[in-house]
mmCIF file of C-alpha atoms in Angstrom:
data_model
loop_
_atom_site.group_PDB
_atom_site.id
_atom_site.type_symbol
_atom_site.label_atom_id
_atom_site.label_comp_id
_atom_site.label_asym_id
_atom_site.label_seq_id
_atom_site.Cartn_x
_atom_site.Cartn_y
_atom_site.Cartn_z
ATOM 1 C CA MET L 1 3.240 -13.803 -29.818
ATOM 2 C CA GLU L 2 5.790 -16.347 -30.822
ATOM 3 C CA ASN L 3 8.695 -14.357 -29.527
ATOM 4 C CA ARG L 4 6.886 -13.800 -26.273
ATOM 5 C CA ASN L 5 6.400 -17.562 -25.711
ATOM 6 C CA ASN L 6 10.151 -18.070 -25.935
ATOM 7 C CA VAL L 7 10.322 -17.124 -22.260
ATOM 8 C CA THR L 8 8.013 -19.126 -20.038
ATOM 9 C CA VAL L 9 9.918 -18.728 -16.713
ATOM 10 C CA PHE L 10 11.630 -15.681 -15.219
ATOM 11 C CA ILE L 11 14.526 -15.959 -12.839
ATOM 12 C CA LEU L 12 14.294 -13.510 -9.821
ATOM 13 C CA LEU L 13 17.628 -12.303 -8.623
ATOM 14 C CA GLY L 14 16.027 -11.410 -5.244
ATOM 15 C CA LEU L 15 17.126 -8.683 -2.826
ATOM 16 C CA SER L 16 20.864 -9.495 -3.044
ATOM 17 C CA GLN L 17 23.365 -11.816 -4.628
ATOM 18 C CA ASN L 18 24.919 -12.421 -1.121
ATOM 19 C CA LYS L 19 24.656 -16.057 -0.286
ATOM 20 C CA ASN L 20 24.054 -15.343 3.411
ATOM 21 C CA ILE L 21 20.878 -13.437 2.632
ATOM 22 C CA GLU L 22 19.021 -16.524 3.807
ATOM 23 C CA ILE L 23 19.539 -15.453 7.425
ATOM 24 C CA CYS L 24 16.984 -12.754 6.668
ATOM 25 C CA PHE L 25 14.278 -15.266 6.428
ATOM 26 C CA VAL L 26 13.530 -15.227 10.078
ATOM 27 C CA LEU L 27 13.420 -11.404 10.138
ATOM 28 C CA PHE L 28 11.016 -11.359 7.175
ATOM 29 C CA LEU L 29 8.864 -14.035 8.735
ATOM 30 C CA PHE L 30 8.600 -12.091 11.960
ATOM 31 C CA CYS L 31 7.693 -8.935 9.910
ATOM 32 C CA TYR L 32 4.991 -10.910 8.006
ATOM 33 C CA ILE L 33 3.581 -12.263 11.220
ATOM 34 C CA ALA L 34 3.564 -8.686 12.741
ATOM 35 C CA ILE L 35 1.761 -7.388 9.670
ATOM 36 C CA TRP L 36 -0.969 -10.059 10.011
ATOM 37 C CA MET L 37 -1.339 -9.641 13.763
ATOM 38 C CA GLY L 38 -1.347 -5.852 13.643
ATOM 39 C CA ASN L 39 -3.742 -5.375 10.785
ATOM 40 C CA LEU L 40 -6.077 -8.224 11.953
ATOM 41 C CA LEU L 41 -6.113 -6.478 15.295
ATOM 42 C CA ILE L 42 -7.254 -3.253 13.785
ATOM 43 C CA VAL L 43 -9.847 -4.904 11.567
ATOM 44 C CA ILE L 44 -11.444 -6.981 14.330
ATOM 45 C CA SER L 45 -11.328 -4.129 16.847
ATOM 46 C CA ILE L 46 -13.105 -1.736 14.369
ATOM 47 C CA VAL L 47 -15.684 -4.226 13.133
ATOM 48 C CA CYS L 48 -16.573 -5.465 16.673
ATOM 49 C CA SER L 49 -16.911 -1.920 18.070
ATOM 50 C CA PRO L 50 -18.998 1.245 17.429
ATOM 51 C CA LEU L 51 -15.920 2.726 15.660
ATOM 52 C CA ILE L 52 -17.176 0.958 12.368
ATOM 53 C CA ASP L 53 -19.907 3.663 12.188
ATOM 54 C CA GLN L 54 -17.294 6.485 12.082
ATOM 55 C CA PRO L 55 -16.031 7.288 8.548
ATOM 56 C CA MET L 56 -12.428 7.614 9.646
ATOM 57 C CA TYR L 57 -12.423 4.052 11.051
ATOM 58 C CA PHE L 58 -14.475 2.762 8.255
ATOM 59 C CA PHE L 59 -11.746 3.692 5.851
ATOM 60 C CA LEU L 60 -8.996 2.508 8.263
ATOM 61 C CA ASN L 61 -10.655 -0.955 8.221
ATOM 62 C CA TYR L 62 -10.403 -1.185 4.469
ATOM 63 C CA LEU L 63 -6.871 0.228 4.552
ATOM 64 C CA SER L 64 -5.795 -2.579 6.942
ATOM 65 C CA LEU L 65 -7.484 -5.180 4.637
ATOM 66 C CA SER L 66 -5.725 -3.847 1.587
ATOM 67 C CA ASP L 67 -2.404 -3.890 3.548
ATOM 68 C CA LEU L 68 -2.897 -7.595 4.397
ATOM 69 C CA CYS L 69 -3.702 -8.498 0.750
ATOM 70 C CA TYR L 70 -1.035 -6.255 -0.740
ATOM 71 C CA THR L 71 1.869 -7.526 1.296
ATOM 72 C CA SER L 72 0.726 -11.147 0.786
ATOM 73 C CA THR L 73 1.113 -10.656 -2.920
ATOM 74 C CA VAL L 74 4.927 -10.343 -2.478
ATOM 75 C CA ARG L 75 5.960 -11.542 0.996
ATOM 76 C CA PRO L 76 5.335 -15.379 0.792
ATOM 77 C CA LYS L 77 7.230 -15.592 -2.485
ATOM 78 C CA LEU L 78 10.068 -13.457 -1.144
ATOM 79 C CA MET L 79 10.429 -15.734 1.915
ATOM 80 C CA THR L 80 10.413 -18.980 -0.053
ATOM 81 C CA ASP L 81 12.919 -17.572 -2.500
ATOM 82 C CA LEU L 82 15.280 -16.753 0.348
ATOM 83 C CA LEU L 83 15.553 -20.485 1.024
ATOM 84 C CA ALA L 84 15.639 -21.543 -2.630
ATOM 85 C CA GLU L 85 18.758 -21.940 -4.730
ATOM 86 C CA ARG L 86 16.935 -21.123 -7.969
ATOM 87 C CA LYS L 87 14.401 -18.305 -7.610
ATOM 88 C CA THR L 88 11.907 -18.738 -10.517
ATOM 89 C CA ILE L 89 8.430 -17.523 -11.338
ATOM 90 C CA SER L 90 6.326 -18.579 -14.364
ATOM 91 C CA TYR L 91 5.282 -16.109 -17.061
ATOM 92 C CA SER L 92 1.652 -16.375 -16.076
ATOM 93 C CA ASN L 93 2.368 -16.017 -12.290
ATOM 94 C CA CYS L 94 4.481 -13.033 -12.992
ATOM 95 C CA MET L 95 1.824 -11.235 -14.876
ATOM 96 C CA THR L 96 -0.774 -12.109 -12.217
ATOM 97 C CA GLN L 97 1.497 -10.817 -9.519
ATOM 98 C CA LEU L 98 1.966 -7.586 -11.400
ATOM 99 C CA PHE L 99 -1.779 -7.164 -11.889
ATOM 100 C CA ILE L 100 -2.754 -7.816 -8.278
ATOM 101 C CA LEU L 101 0.164 -5.705 -6.986
ATOM 102 C CA HIS L 102 -0.841 -2.621 -8.923
ATOM 103 C CA PHE L 103 -4.514 -3.185 -8.244
ATOM 104 C CA LEU L 104 -4.065 -3.303 -4.522
ATOM 105 C CA GLY L 105 -1.360 -0.667 -4.393
ATOM 106 C CA ALA L 106 -3.716 1.755 -6.379
ATOM 107 C CA ILE L 107 -6.525 0.973 -3.920
ATOM 108 C CA GLU L 108 -4.320 1.798 -1.066
ATOM 109 C CA ILE L 109 -3.374 5.117 -2.648
ATOM 110 C CA PHE L 110 -7.090 6.014 -3.240
ATOM 111 C CA ILE L 111 -8.073 4.964 0.281
ATOM 112 C CA LEU L 112 -5.402 7.211 1.697
ATOM 113 C CA THR L 113 -6.917 10.016 -0.370
ATOM 114 C CA GLY L 114 -10.322 9.182 0.891
ATOM 115 C CA MET L 115 -9.068 9.300 4.547
ATOM 116 C CA ALA L 116 -7.432 12.627 3.840
ATOM 117 C CA TYR L 117 -10.793 13.935 2.485
ATOM 118 C CA ASP L 118 -12.537 12.580 5.572
ATOM 119 C CA CYS L 119 -10.004 14.234 7.855
ATOM 120 C CA TYR L 120 -10.389 17.604 6.008
ATOM 121 C CA VAL L 121 -14.222 17.491 6.211
ATOM 122 C CA ALA L 122 -14.294 16.447 9.865
ATOM 123 C CA ILE L 123 -11.993 19.390 10.847
ATOM 124 C CA CYS L 124 -13.003 22.035 8.382
ATOM 125 C CA LYS L 125 -16.783 21.352 8.054
ATOM 126 C CA PRO L 126 -17.724 19.597 11.329
ATOM 127 C CA LEU L 127 -21.384 20.740 11.342
ATOM 128 C CA HIS L 128 -22.357 18.817 8.196
ATOM 129 C CA TYR L 129 -19.742 16.037 8.667
ATOM 130 C CA THR L 130 -21.643 12.793 9.478
ATOM 131 C CA ILE L 131 -25.149 13.746 8.404
ATOM 132 C CA ILE L 132 -24.588 15.189 4.857
ATOM 133 C CA ILE L 133 -20.991 14.976 3.645
ATOM 134 C CA MET L 134 -19.708 11.738 5.135
ATOM 135 C CA SER L 135 -22.784 9.570 5.442
ATOM 136 C CA ARG L 136 -22.367 5.753 5.171
ATOM 137 C CA PRO L 137 -23.673 5.652 1.496
ATOM 138 C CA LYS L 138 -21.068 8.321 0.669
ATOM 139 C CA CYS L 139 -18.329 6.266 2.434
ATOM 140 C CA ASN L 140 -19.437 3.094 0.538
ATOM 141 C CA THR L 141 -19.326 5.103 -2.798
ATOM 142 C CA ILE L 142 -15.755 6.252 -2.041
ATOM 143 C CA ILE L 143 -14.634 2.675 -1.388
ATOM 144 C CA ILE L 144 -16.226 1.479 -4.666
ATOM 145 C CA ALA L 145 -14.574 4.389 -6.459
ATOM 146 C CA CYS L 146 -11.176 3.299 -4.962
ATOM 147 C CA CYS L 147 -11.651 -0.273 -6.141
ATOM 148 C CA THR L 148 -12.767 0.938 -9.591
ATOM 149 C CA GLY L 149 -9.807 3.323 -9.917
ATOM 150 C CA GLY L 150 -7.442 0.477 -8.794
ATOM 151 C CA LEU L 151 -8.869 -1.802 -11.402
ATOM 152 C CA ILE L 152 -8.442 0.809 -14.155
ATOM 153 C CA HIS L 153 -4.923 1.538 -13.215
ATOM 154 C CA SER L 154 -3.908 -2.113 -12.899
ATOM 155 C CA ALA L 155 -5.544 -3.145 -16.168
ATOM 156 C CA SER L 156 -3.732 -0.432 -18.061
ATOM 157 C CA GLN L 157 -0.395 -1.446 -16.548
ATOM 158 C CA PHE L 158 -1.179 -5.068 -17.361
ATOM 159 C CA LEU L 159 -2.048 -4.328 -20.956
ATOM 160 C CA LEU L 160 1.104 -2.306 -21.445
ATOM 161 C CA THR L 161 3.109 -5.420 -20.234
ATOM 162 C CA ILE L 162 1.196 -8.453 -21.497
ATOM 163 C CA PHE L 163 2.065 -7.914 -25.188
ATOM 164 C CA LEU L 164 5.703 -7.256 -24.717
ATOM 165 C CA PRO L 165 7.911 -9.791 -26.562
ATOM 166 C CA PHE L 166 10.369 -11.666 -24.381
ATOM 167 C CA CYS L 167 12.755 -13.660 -26.526
ATOM 168 C CA GLY L 168 15.975 -14.031 -24.555
ATOM 169 C CA PRO L 169 17.092 -12.676 -21.210
ATOM 170 C CA ASN L 170 14.891 -13.754 -18.392
ATOM 171 C CA GLU L 171 16.615 -12.615 -15.213
ATOM 172 C CA ILE L 172 14.620 -10.030 -13.290
ATOM 173 C CA ASP L 173 16.845 -7.989 -10.976
ATOM 174 C CA HIS L 174 14.156 -7.750 -8.325
ATOM 175 C CA TYR L 175 12.273 -9.858 -5.726
ATOM 176 C CA PHE L 176 8.943 -9.509 -7.498
ATOM 177 C CA CYS L 177 7.571 -8.785 -11.039
ATOM 178 C CA ASP L 178 7.172 -5.077 -11.850
ATOM 179 C CA VAL L 179 6.735 -3.070 -14.970
ATOM 180 C CA TYR L 180 10.174 -1.465 -15.160
ATOM 181 C CA SER L 181 11.999 -4.789 -14.597
ATOM 182 C CA LEU L 182 10.008 -6.362 -17.357
ATOM 183 C CA LEU L 183 10.444 -3.507 -19.746
ATOM 184 C CA LYS L 184 14.256 -4.012 -19.360
ATOM 185 C CA LEU L 185 13.977 -7.570 -20.649
ATOM 186 C CA ALA L 186 11.658 -6.875 -23.571
ATOM 187 C CA CYS L 187 12.957 -7.506 -27.136
ATOM 188 C CA MET L 188 11.820 -4.173 -28.451
ATOM 189 C CA ASP L 189 12.195 -0.393 -27.969
ATOM 190 C CA THR L 190 10.132 0.243 -24.854
ATOM 191 C CA TYR L 191 10.744 4.102 -24.616
ATOM 192 C CA ARG L 192 7.160 5.098 -25.321
ATOM 193 C CA ILE L 193 5.685 2.359 -23.158
ATOM 194 C CA GLY L 194 8.035 3.596 -20.389
ATOM 195 C CA LEU L 195 6.578 7.063 -20.786
ATOM 196 C CA LEU L 196 3.081 5.676 -20.568
ATOM 197 C CA VAL L 197 4.033 3.836 -17.297
ATOM 198 C CA VAL L 198 5.393 7.144 -15.933
ATOM 199 C CA VAL L 199 2.079 8.880 -16.842
ATOM 200 C CA ASN L 200 0.049 5.977 -15.412
ATOM 201 C CA SER L 201 1.865 5.197 -12.158
ATOM 202 C CA GLY L 202 4.244 8.098 -11.546
ATOM 203 C CA LEU L 203 1.759 10.917 -12.389
ATOM 204 C CA ILE L 204 -1.059 9.239 -10.404
ATOM 205 C CA ALA L 205 1.270 8.970 -7.365
ATOM 206 C CA LEU L 206 2.579 12.548 -7.766
ATOM 207 C CA VAL L 207 -0.847 14.185 -8.195
ATOM 208 C CA THR L 208 -2.237 12.194 -5.284
ATOM 209 C CA PHE L 209 0.772 13.073 -3.116
ATOM 210 C CA VAL L 210 0.289 16.794 -3.958
ATOM 211 C CA ILE L 211 -3.422 16.643 -3.163
ATOM 212 C CA LEU L 212 -2.810 14.964 0.105
ATOM 213 C CA THR L 213 -0.024 17.433 1.057
ATOM 214 C CA ALA L 214 -2.296 20.396 0.127
ATOM 215 C CA SER L 215 -5.248 18.969 2.204
ATOM 216 C CA TYR L 216 -3.177 18.490 5.310
ATOM 217 C CA PHE L 217 -1.700 21.912 4.857
ATOM 218 C CA LEU L 218 -5.237 23.303 4.758
ATOM 219 C CA ILE L 219 -6.163 21.237 7.861
ATOM 220 C CA LEU L 220 -3.126 22.417 9.845
ATOM 221 C CA HIS L 221 -3.939 26.072 8.802
ATOM 222 C CA THR L 222 -7.514 25.647 9.963
ATOM 223 C CA VAL L 223 -6.749 24.168 13.421
ATOM 224 C CA ARG L 224 -4.536 27.197 14.336
ATOM 225 C CA ASP L 225 -7.621 28.908 15.738
ATOM 226 C CA TYR L 226 -9.095 25.898 17.599
ATOM 227 C CA PRO L 227 -9.091 25.487 21.383
ATOM 228 C CA ALA L 228 -5.955 23.707 22.730
ATOM 229 C CA GLU L 229 -7.798 20.340 23.344
ATOM 230 C CA SER L 230 -9.413 20.165 19.913
ATOM 231 C CA ARG L 231 -6.195 21.344 18.195
ATOM 232 C CA THR L 232 -4.180 18.586 19.929
ATOM 233 C CA LYS L 233 -6.650 15.886 18.887
ATOM 234 C CA ALA L 234 -6.695 17.140 15.273
ATOM 235 C CA LEU L 235 -2.912 17.354 15.139
ATOM 236 C CA SER L 236 -2.582 13.818 16.509
ATOM 237 C CA THR L 237 -4.897 12.447 13.854
ATOM 238 C CA CYS L 238 -3.280 14.418 10.993
ATOM 239 C CA SER L 239 0.285 13.492 12.055
ATOM 240 C CA SER L 240 -0.616 9.773 12.004
ATOM 241 C CA HIS L 241 -1.935 10.192 8.370
ATOM 242 C CA ILE L 242 1.047 12.236 7.363
ATOM 243 C CA ILE L 243 3.523 9.588 8.570
ATOM 244 C CA VAL L 244 1.637 6.849 6.648
ATOM 245 C CA VAL L 245 1.532 8.888 3.553
ATOM 246 C CA VAL L 246 5.279 9.640 3.652
ATOM 247 C CA LEU L 247 6.235 6.065 4.298
ATOM 248 C CA PHE L 248 4.168 4.930 1.298
ATOM 249 C CA PHE L 249 4.443 7.706 -1.265
ATOM 250 C CA VAL L 250 8.125 8.815 -1.104
ATOM 251 C CA PRO L 251 9.461 5.330 -2.269
ATOM 252 C CA VAL L 252 6.681 5.005 -4.862
ATOM 253 C CA LEU L 253 7.577 8.381 -6.308
ATOM 254 C CA PHE L 254 11.288 7.522 -6.296
ATOM 255 C CA ILE L 255 10.649 4.477 -8.518
ATOM 256 C CA TYR L 256 7.720 5.516 -10.801
ATOM 257 C CA ILE L 257 8.224 9.270 -11.386
ATOM 258 C CA ARG L 258 11.455 8.887 -13.419
ATOM 259 C CA PRO L 259 11.935 7.348 -16.934
ATOM 260 C CA ALA L 260 11.884 3.539 -17.277
ATOM 261 C CA GLU L 261 15.199 2.688 -15.688
ATOM 262 C CA THR L 262 16.097 0.303 -12.906
ATOM 263 C CA PHE L 263 18.637 0.896 -10.080
ATOM 264 C CA SER L 264 19.862 -1.360 -7.286
ATOM 265 C CA GLU L 265 18.271 1.069 -4.791
ATOM 266 C CA ASP L 266 14.771 0.198 -6.191
ATOM 267 C CA LYS L 267 14.624 -2.998 -4.268
ATOM 268 C CA VAL L 268 15.383 -1.199 -0.883
ATOM 269 C CA PHE L 269 12.760 1.477 -1.699
ATOM 270 C CA ALA L 270 10.199 -1.246 -2.667
ATOM 271 C CA LEU L 271 10.648 -2.744 0.730
ATOM 272 C CA PHE L 272 9.006 0.397 2.215
ATOM 273 C CA TYR L 273 5.752 0.251 0.383
ATOM 274 C CA THR L 274 5.455 -3.601 0.125
ATOM 275 C CA ILE L 275 6.635 -4.479 3.699
ATOM 276 C CA ILE L 276 7.585 -1.657 6.074
ATOM 277 C CA ALA L 277 4.461 0.571 5.552
ATOM 278 C CA PRO L 278 1.988 -2.286 6.095
ATOM 279 C CA MET L 279 3.830 -3.322 9.131
ATOM 280 C CA PHE L 280 3.977 0.222 10.775
ATOM 281 C CA ASN L 281 0.489 1.330 9.803
ATOM 282 C CA PRO L 282 -1.068 -0.551 12.676
ATOM 283 C CA LEU L 283 1.334 0.874 15.178
ATOM 284 C CA ILE L 284 0.939 4.365 13.898
ATOM 285 C CA TYR L 285 -2.857 4.327 13.998
ATOM 286 C CA THR L 286 -3.138 2.424 17.211
ATOM 287 C CA LEU L 287 -0.499 3.940 19.385
ATOM 288 C CA ARG L 288 -1.179 7.543 18.410
ATOM 289 C CA ASN L 289 -5.029 7.221 18.542
ATOM 290 C CA LEU L 290 -6.902 7.166 21.950
ATOM 291 C CA GLU L 291 -10.147 5.927 20.461
ATOM 292 C CA MET L 292 -8.417 3.110 18.695
ATOM 293 C CA LYS L 293 -6.485 2.081 21.774
ATOM 294 C CA ASN L 294 -9.691 2.029 23.862
ATOM 295 C CA ALA L 295 -11.491 -0.032 21.290
ATOM 296 C CA VAL L 296 -8.714 -2.509 21.216
ATOM 297 C CA LYS L 297 -8.730 -2.791 25.002
ATOM 298 C CA LYS L 298 -12.518 -3.193 25.213
ATOM 299 C CA VAL L 299 -12.916 -5.706 22.420
ATOM 300 C CA TRP L 300 -9.947 -7.952 23.503
ATOM 301 C CA TYR L 301 -10.606 -7.561 27.174
ATOM 302 C CA HIS L 302 -14.145 -8.807 26.682
ATOM 303 C CA GLN L 303 -12.911 -11.706 24.578
ATOM 304 C CA PHE L 304 -10.475 -12.848 27.180
ATOM 305 C CA LEU L 305 -13.087 -12.285 29.931
ATOM 306 C CA LYS L 306 -15.561 -14.582 28.176
ATOM 307 C CA LYS L 307 -12.868 -17.231 27.848
ATOM 308 C CA GLY L 308 -12.059 -16.831 31.517
ATOM 309 C CA GLN L 309 -15.634 -17.534 32.505
#
């Protein structure tokens, strides 16, 4: 405990050592505004329309909420650091950021799994879809299970990190606090802890990705015999989900499935699941979904119509 207290502040090296990186502030600010506008648009449009009664949009509503919270754990700090000469974060704030980041990230992974299950049931077992299999109590149970799973995952990551001794180097070669970056600074042999992190984060992501891939393969196999119109609708829905899954999981797997090592490319890949995926999710689910587009038009048209009167 004494060794650990020798480091009370960490220095974040940020995205790059290039002094001109500050010009990216405007770009990141634009992306952050786009994330909030896009995800709030989805949340309000779903909550204020009958779509909230459909399981798919029920889950999409929570996915958008988790995207907002997830990116807000990293993005504000990243933008302020772009304008700061000395990028620092206190020990307690670093641990808090790590806990919240993994908590919300795990929730997002489990919600994507729930959405894949919903998509599979809707297409492969349509007769029992809303009445028996995907009733509202069942959907609520899935969301509670997602949050519980996220809490267990995050707590285990937090416990692996909180007792690490930090007695000297305090420069984190990243733009946020993550497990591998902290393991690199610890004043002890972290090989076993690194393996536990791989099992915890990497294996969870890999198993989930395999399950998602298998479920979408089964869906695509099932829709082969559907009429053209139904097949087109199912393929449109599945393709949206697959794009989101690839954007999120491929970078996560690149970082967490290997042993506890850090590479300069990690920061670029981390941008995908902390910034790019939350920004593109609203576009993917809105532009490629007719029901979502109609809901957005109706909700916001009525809002502007009321103001006009």
